[in-house]
Coordinates of C-alpha atoms in Angstrom, one line a residue:
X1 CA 30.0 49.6 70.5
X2 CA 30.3 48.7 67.4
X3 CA 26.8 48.8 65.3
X4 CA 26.9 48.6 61.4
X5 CA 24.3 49.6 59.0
X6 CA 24.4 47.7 55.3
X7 CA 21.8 50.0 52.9
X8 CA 21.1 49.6 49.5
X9 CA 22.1 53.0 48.0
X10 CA 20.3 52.2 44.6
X11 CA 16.6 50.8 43.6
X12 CA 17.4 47.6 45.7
X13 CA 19.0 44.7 43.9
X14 CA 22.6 45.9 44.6
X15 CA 24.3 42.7 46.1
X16 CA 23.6 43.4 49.3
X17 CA 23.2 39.9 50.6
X18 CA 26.7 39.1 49.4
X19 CA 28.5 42.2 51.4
X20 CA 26.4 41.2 54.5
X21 CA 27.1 37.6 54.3
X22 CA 30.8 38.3 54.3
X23 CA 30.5 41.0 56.9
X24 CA 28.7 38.5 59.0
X25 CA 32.3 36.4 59.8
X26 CA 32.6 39.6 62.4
X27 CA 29.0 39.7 63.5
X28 CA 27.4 37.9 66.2
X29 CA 24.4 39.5 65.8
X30 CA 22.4 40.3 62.5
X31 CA 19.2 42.3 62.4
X32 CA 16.8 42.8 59.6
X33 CA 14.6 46.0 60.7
X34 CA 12.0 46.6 57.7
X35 CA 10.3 45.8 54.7
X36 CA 8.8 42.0 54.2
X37 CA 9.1 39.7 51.5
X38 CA 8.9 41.7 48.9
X39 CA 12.6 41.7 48.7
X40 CA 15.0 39.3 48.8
X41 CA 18.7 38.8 48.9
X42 CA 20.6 36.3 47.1
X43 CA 23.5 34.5 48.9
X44 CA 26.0 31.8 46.8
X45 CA 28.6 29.4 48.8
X46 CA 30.0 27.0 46.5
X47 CA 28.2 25.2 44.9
X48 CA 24.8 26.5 46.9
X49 CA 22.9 29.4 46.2
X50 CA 20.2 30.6 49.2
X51 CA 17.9 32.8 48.2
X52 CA 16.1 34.6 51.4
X53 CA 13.0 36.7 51.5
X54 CA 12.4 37.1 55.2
X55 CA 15.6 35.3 57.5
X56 CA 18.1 37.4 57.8
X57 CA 21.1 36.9 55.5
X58 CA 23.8 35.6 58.7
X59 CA 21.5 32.9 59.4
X60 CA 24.0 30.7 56.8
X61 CA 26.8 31.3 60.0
X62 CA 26.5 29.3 62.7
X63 CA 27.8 31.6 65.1
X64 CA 25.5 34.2 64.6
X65 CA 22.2 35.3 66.6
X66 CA 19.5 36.6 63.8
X67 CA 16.9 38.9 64.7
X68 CA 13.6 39.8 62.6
X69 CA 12.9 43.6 63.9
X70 CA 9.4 45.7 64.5
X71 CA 9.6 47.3 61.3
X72 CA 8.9 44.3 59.3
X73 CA 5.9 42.9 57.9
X74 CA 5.8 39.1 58.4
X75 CA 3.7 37.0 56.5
X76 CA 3.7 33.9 58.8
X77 CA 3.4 31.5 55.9
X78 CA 6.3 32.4 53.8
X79 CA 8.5 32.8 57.2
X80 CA 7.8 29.5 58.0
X81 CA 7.9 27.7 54.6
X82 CA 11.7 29.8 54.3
X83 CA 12.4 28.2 58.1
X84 CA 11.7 24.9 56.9
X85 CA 13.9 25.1 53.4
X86 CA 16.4 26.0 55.5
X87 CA 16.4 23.9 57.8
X88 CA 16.2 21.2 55.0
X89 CA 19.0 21.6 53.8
X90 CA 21.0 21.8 56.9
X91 CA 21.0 25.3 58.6
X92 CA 20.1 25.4 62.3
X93 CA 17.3 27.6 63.0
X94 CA 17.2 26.7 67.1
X95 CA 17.9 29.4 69.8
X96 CA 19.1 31.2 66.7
X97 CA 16.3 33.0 64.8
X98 CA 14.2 35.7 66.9
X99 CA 11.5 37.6 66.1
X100 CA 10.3 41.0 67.7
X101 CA 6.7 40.9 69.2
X102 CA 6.0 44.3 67.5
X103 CA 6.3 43.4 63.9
X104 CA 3.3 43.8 62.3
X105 CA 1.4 40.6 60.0
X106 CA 0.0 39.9 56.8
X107 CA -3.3 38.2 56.3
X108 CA -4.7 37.0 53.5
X109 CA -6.7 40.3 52.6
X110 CA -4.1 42.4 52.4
X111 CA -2.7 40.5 49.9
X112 CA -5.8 40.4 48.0
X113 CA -6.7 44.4 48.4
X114 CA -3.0 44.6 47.0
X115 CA -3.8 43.8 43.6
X116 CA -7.3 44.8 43.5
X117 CA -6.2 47.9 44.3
X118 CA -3.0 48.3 41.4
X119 CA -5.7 47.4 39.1
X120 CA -7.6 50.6 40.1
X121 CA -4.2 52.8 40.3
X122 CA -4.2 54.2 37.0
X123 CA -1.8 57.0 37.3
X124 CA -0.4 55.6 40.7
X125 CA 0.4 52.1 39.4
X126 CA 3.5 51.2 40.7
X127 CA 3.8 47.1 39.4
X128 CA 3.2 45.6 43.3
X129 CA 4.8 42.7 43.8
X130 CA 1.1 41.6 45.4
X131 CA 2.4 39.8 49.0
X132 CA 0.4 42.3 50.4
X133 CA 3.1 44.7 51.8
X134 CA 1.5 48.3 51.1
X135 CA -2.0 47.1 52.5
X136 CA -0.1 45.8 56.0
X137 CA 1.8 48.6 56.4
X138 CA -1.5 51.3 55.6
X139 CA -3.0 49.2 58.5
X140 CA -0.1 49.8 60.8
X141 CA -0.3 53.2 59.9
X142 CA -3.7 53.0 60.5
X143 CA -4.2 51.8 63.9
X144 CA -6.1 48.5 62.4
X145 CA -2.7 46.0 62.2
X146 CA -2.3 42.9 63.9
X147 CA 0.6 42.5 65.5
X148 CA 2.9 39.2 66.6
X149 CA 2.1 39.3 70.2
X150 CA -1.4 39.4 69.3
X151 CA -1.5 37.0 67.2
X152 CA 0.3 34.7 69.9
X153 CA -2.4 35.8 72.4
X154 CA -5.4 33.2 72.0
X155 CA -7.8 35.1 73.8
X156 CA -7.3 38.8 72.0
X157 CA -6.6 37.3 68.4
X158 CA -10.0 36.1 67.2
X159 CA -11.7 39.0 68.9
X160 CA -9.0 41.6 66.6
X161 CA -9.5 39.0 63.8
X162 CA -13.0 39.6 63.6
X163 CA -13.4 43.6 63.7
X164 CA -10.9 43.9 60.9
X165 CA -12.1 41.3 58.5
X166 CA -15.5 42.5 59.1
X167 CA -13.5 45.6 58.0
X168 CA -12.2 44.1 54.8
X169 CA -14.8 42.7 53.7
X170 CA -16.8 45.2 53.5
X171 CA -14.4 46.9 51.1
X172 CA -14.0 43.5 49.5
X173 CA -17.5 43.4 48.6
X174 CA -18.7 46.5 48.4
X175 CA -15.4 48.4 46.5
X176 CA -14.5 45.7 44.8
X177 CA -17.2 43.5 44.2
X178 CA -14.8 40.5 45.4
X179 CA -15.8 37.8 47.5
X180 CA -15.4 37.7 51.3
X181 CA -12.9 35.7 53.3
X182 CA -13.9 33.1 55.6
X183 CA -13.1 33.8 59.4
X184 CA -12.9 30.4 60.5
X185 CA -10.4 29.4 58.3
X186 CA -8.2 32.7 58.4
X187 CA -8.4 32.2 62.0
X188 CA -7.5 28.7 62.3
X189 CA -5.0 28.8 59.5
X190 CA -3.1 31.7 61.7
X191 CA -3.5 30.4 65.4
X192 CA -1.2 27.5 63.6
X193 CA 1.0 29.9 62.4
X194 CA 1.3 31.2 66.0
X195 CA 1.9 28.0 67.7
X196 CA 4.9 27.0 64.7
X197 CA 6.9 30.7 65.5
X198 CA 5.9 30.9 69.3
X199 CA 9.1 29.5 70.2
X200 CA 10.9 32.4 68.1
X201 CA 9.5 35.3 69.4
X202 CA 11.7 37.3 72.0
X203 CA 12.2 40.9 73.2
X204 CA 14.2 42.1 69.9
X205 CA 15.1 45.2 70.8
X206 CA 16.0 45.2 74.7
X207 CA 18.5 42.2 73.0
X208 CA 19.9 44.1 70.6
X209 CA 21.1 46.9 72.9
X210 CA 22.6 44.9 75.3
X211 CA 24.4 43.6 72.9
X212 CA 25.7 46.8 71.3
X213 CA 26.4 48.2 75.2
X214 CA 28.1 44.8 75.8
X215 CA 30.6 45.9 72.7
X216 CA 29.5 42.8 70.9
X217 CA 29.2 43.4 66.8
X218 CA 25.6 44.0 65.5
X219 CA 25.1 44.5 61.6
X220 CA 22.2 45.9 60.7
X221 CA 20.7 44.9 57.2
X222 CA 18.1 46.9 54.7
X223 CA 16.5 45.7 52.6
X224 CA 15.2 47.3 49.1
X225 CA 16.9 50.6 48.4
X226 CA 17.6 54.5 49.3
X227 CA 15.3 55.4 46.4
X228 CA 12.5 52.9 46.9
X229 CA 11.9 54.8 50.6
X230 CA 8.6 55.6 51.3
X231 CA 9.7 59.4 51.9
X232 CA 12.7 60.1 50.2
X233 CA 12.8 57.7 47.1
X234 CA 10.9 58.2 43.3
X235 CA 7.6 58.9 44.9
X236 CA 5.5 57.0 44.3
X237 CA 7.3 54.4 42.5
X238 CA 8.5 53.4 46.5
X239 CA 8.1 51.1 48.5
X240 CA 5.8 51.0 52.0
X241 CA 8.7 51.3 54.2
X242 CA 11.5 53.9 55.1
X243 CA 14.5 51.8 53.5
X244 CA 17.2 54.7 54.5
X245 CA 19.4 54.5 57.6
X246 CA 16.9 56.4 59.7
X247 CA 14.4 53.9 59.2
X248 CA 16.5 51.2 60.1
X249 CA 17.1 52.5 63.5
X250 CA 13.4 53.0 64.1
X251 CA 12.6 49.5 62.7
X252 CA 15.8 47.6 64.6
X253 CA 14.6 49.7 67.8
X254 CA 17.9 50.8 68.4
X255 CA 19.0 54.8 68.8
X256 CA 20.8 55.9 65.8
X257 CA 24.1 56.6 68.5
X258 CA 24.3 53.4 68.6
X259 CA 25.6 53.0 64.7
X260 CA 29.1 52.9 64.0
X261 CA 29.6 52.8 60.6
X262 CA 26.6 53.1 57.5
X263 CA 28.1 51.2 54.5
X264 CA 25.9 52.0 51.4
X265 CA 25.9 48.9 48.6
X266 CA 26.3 50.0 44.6
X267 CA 26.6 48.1 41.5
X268 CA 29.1 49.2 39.2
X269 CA 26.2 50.5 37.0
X270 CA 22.8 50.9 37.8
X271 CA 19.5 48.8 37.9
X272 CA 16.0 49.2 38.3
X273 CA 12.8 46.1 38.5
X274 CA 9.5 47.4 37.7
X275 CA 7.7 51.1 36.8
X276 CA 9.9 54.7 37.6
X277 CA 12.5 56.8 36.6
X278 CA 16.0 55.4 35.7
X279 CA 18.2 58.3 34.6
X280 CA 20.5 56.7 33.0
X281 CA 18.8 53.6 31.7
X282 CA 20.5 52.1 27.9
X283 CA 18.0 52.1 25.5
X284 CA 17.1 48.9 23.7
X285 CA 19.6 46.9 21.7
X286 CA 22.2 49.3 23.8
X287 CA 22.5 47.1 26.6
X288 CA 25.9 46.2 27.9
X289 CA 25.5 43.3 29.6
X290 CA 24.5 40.2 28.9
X291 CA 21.1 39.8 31.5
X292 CA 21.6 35.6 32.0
X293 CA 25.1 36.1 32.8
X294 CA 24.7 39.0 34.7
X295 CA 22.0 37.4 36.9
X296 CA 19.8 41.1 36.4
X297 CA 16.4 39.5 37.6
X298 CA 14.6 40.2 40.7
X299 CA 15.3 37.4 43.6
X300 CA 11.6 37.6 44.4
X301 CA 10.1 38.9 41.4
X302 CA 11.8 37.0 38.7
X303 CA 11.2 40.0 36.6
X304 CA 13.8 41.4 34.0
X305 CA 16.1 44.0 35.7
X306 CA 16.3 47.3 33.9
X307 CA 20.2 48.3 33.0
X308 CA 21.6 52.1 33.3
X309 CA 25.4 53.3 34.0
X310 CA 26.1 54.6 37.4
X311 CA 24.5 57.2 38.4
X312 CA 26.8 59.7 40.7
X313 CA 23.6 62.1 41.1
X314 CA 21.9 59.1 42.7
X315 CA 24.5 57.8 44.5
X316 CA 26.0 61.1 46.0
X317 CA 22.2 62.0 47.0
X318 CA 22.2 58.3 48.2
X319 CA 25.3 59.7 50.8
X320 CA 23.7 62.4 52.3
X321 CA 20.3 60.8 52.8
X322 CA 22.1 57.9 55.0
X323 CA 25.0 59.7 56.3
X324 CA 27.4 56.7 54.7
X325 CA 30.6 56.4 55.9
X326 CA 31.7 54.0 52.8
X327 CA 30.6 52.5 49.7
X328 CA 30.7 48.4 48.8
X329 CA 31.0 48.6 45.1
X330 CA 29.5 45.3 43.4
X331 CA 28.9 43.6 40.1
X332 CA 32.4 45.5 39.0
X333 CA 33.5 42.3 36.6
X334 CA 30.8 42.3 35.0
X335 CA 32.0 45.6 33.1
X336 CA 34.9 43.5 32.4
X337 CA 34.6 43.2 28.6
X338 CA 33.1 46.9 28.0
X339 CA 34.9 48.8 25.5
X340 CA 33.9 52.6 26.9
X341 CA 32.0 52.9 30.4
X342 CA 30.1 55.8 31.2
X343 CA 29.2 57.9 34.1
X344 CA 26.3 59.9 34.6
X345 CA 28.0 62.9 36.0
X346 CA 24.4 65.5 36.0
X347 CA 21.3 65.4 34.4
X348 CA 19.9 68.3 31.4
X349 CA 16.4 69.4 32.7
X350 CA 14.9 71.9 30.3
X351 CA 18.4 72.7 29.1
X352 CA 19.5 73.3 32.8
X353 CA 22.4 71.4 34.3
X354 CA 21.5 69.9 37.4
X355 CA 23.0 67.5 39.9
X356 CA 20.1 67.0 41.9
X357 CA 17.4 65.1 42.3
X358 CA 14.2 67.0 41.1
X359 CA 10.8 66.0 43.5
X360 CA 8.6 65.2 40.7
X361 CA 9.3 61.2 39.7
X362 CA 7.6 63.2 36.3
X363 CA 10.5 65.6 36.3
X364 CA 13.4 62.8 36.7
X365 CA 11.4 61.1 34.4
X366 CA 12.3 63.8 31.3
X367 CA 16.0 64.6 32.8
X368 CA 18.5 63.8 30.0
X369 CA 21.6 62.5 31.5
X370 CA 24.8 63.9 31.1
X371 CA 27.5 61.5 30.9
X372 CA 31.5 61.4 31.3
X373 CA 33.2 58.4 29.8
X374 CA 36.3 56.2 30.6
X375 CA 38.1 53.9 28.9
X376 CA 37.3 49.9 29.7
X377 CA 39.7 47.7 30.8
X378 CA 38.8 44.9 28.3
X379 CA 40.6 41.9 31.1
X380 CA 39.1 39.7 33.6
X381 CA 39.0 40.7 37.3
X382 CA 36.9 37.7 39.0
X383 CA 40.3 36.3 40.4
X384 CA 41.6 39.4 41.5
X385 CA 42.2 40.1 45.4
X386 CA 43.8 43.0 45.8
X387 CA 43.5 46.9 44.5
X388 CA 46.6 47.2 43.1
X389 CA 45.9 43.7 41.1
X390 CA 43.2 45.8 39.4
X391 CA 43.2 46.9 35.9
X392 CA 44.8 50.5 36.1
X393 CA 41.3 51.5 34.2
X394 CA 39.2 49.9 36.9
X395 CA 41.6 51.7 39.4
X396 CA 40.3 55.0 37.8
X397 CA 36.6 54.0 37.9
X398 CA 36.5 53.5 40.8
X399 CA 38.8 56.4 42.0
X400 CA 36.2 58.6 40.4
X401 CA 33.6 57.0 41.5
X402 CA 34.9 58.1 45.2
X403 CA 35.3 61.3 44.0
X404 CA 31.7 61.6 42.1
X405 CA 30.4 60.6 45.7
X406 CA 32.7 62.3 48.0
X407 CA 32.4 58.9 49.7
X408 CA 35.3 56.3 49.9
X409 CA 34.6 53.1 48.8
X410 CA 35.8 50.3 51.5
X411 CA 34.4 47.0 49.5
X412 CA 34.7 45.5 46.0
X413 CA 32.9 42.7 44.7
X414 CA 34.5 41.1 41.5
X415 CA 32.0 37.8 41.5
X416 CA 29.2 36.0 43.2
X417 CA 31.3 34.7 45.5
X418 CA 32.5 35.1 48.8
X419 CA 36.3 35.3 48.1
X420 CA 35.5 37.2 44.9
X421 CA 35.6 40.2 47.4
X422 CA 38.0 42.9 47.7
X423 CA 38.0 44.3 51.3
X424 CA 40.0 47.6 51.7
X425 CA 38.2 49.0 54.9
X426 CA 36.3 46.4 57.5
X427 CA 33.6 48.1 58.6
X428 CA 34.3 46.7 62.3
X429 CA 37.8 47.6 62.3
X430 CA 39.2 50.6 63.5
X431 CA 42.3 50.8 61.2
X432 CA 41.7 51.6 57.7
X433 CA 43.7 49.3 55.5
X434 CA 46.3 51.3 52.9
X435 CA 45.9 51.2 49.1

């Protein structure tokens, strides 16, 4: 029963729509279990680049069955403007896109509460990407959310519509001293939305299991990152959802017996969008790459990526918090013309040597990194295929990498592309291939 998990082992932004799209070619079934679109993979084939916020990343095969899971947040009006893109420029969305009945949506107010309240944060201001995310999920959590098969339900929807916008508009007003939102036209504007994705909704999970019982491939795709997790990332520089492993399962509905492999996705250095701690970020007029060529903006924020060198403290912590069973290293040609690389191998706090992550985002905040460095390998890789084509530098980069981690590393990614991949282990394969 082969079940993989593809997580981000970073802040997000690692590549990881380029590892599940090639993946995919052994997957017939691709599930996306959490978060909403507030992230957002990038995916090139030739000539075309697909940038996705909400579908899952397999969509782009044709063979494959694509599932949106309970643990997402959906807001029905950027699904179904993504649905349409797609299916504009050629990709078949019938019998092939499903969406679990138990996924929780976004209305208009939560998007509105979101940046009323970051402006009120202070302290807690995390830089919100504003689609309403960390207001749907508080709702969830709350017991006030609307879910899917509500919102199909004609009869129950206006009635739940009603007692929570009287709800939120109360805080609108009253809090924020914001205007209301009209009823009538969330309501109508949403019963639409219903009758558009109606034809997509299906029992997610029971689906999914079968499948995995059946011995059919399932690949499992996060979103985000290990350190954005709403428990065990740079609290409270996180995100609303649990972006680890664990939270997969619970969000795919599926038993974590089920899962095969977990494959953990890492740039060759390390990136962060928006407020918190980066370790081992450059400081300015130190960066090493160029940001244009490197393509270091967020897919759905646009913003400027910050730029570090790999972290092994993260990354090894990253392990253990989601149990991986190998790494997909990505982004590795674009140290290509770097003279000296370094690792950050532990961090100075207060003059102590650590190689941990301390609980206090203030705390990792003043850590000083402590770095190892390796000779470059000064050559282009992009064209490479194999491990042994690899610059004998690169070779040891990545060798110590495995050994910084204590994970081995099964994937490498030498361009945007799909055959700019390097596969040394298949996650769905039982034989490990030699190097």
């Amino acid at each position: 029963m082969p079940g993989v998990i593809v997580v981000g082992a970073q802040w997000g932004d690692e590549g990881k729509g380029k590892i599940i799209d090639i993946l995919t070619t052994e997957a017939k079934h691709i599930v996306r279990a959490q978060g909403g679109n507030n992230a957002g993979h990038t995916i090139i084939i030739g000539q075309e680049e697909y940038k996705l916020h909400l579908t899952p990343s397999g969509i782009l095969h044709p063979h494959t069955q694509c599932y949106i899971g309970a643990g997402t947040v959906i807001d029905p009006e950027v699904l179904i403007l993504e649905m349409n893109k797609l299916e504009s420029r050629g990709i078949d969305l019938t019998g092939r896109l499903w969406i679990s009945p138990a996924a929780h949506i976004i209305f208009p107010f939560h998007r509105k509460l979101d940046l009323l309240l970051e402006q009120r944060k202070g302290l807690r201001a995390v830089g919100t990407t504003g689609r309403g995310i960390g207001p749907c999920y508080a709702d969830k959590a709350n017991r006030l959310g609307i879910r899917m098969a509500e919102m199909l339900n004609p009869e129950l929807f206006p009635k739940l519509l009603e007692t929570v916008l009287k709800l939120k508009n109360e805080e609108l007003t009253k809090l924020y001293n914001s205007e209301p939102l009209s009823y009538e036209e969330i309501c109508s504007e949403y019963t639409r939305y219903a009758q558009y994705l109606n034809p997509h909704i299906a029992s997610v999970e029971e689906i999914i299991d079968n499948a995995v019982v059946a011995g059919e491939n399932v690949l499992f795709e996060g979103a985000q990152g290990t350190f954005l997790d709403t428990t065990t990332g740079t609290y409270p520089y996180v995100t609303s959802s649990n972006t680890v492993a664990g939270g997969i399962c619970t969000g795919a509905g599926i038993g974590p017996s089920r899962i095969t492999h977990t494959l953990g996705v890492i740039k060759a250095y390390t990136t962060r969008v928006g407020l918190g701690p980066l370790p081992s970020e450059v400081e300015e007029g130190e960066e090493f790459l160029d940001h244009q060529a490197a393509r270091e903006f967020g897919t759905t924020t646009r913003r400027k990526r910050r730029i570090g060198w790999f972290d092994a403290v993260l990354a090894k912590t990253a392990a253990k918090l989601n149990g991986l069973d190998s790494l997909a290293l990505t982004k590795l040609d674009i140290l290509d013309q770097v003279e000296t690389i370094k690792l950050c191998v532990a961090y100075d706090i207060c003059g102590e040597r650590v190689s941990r992550l301390p609980y206090l985002a203030e705390d990792l905040q003043k850590t000083k990194p402590i770095y190892e460095e390796m000779p470059g390998w000064k050559t282009t890789t992009t064209s490479m295929s194999t491990f042994e084509e690899l610059p004998i530098e690169a070779q040891n980069y990545l060798k110590r990498i495995e050994t910084l981690t204590e994970v081995p590393i099964s994937i490498i990614s030498v361009g945007p592309e799909r055959d700019q991949t390097i596969v040394l282990n298949n996650p769905f394969a039982v034989e490990e291939l030699a190097r």
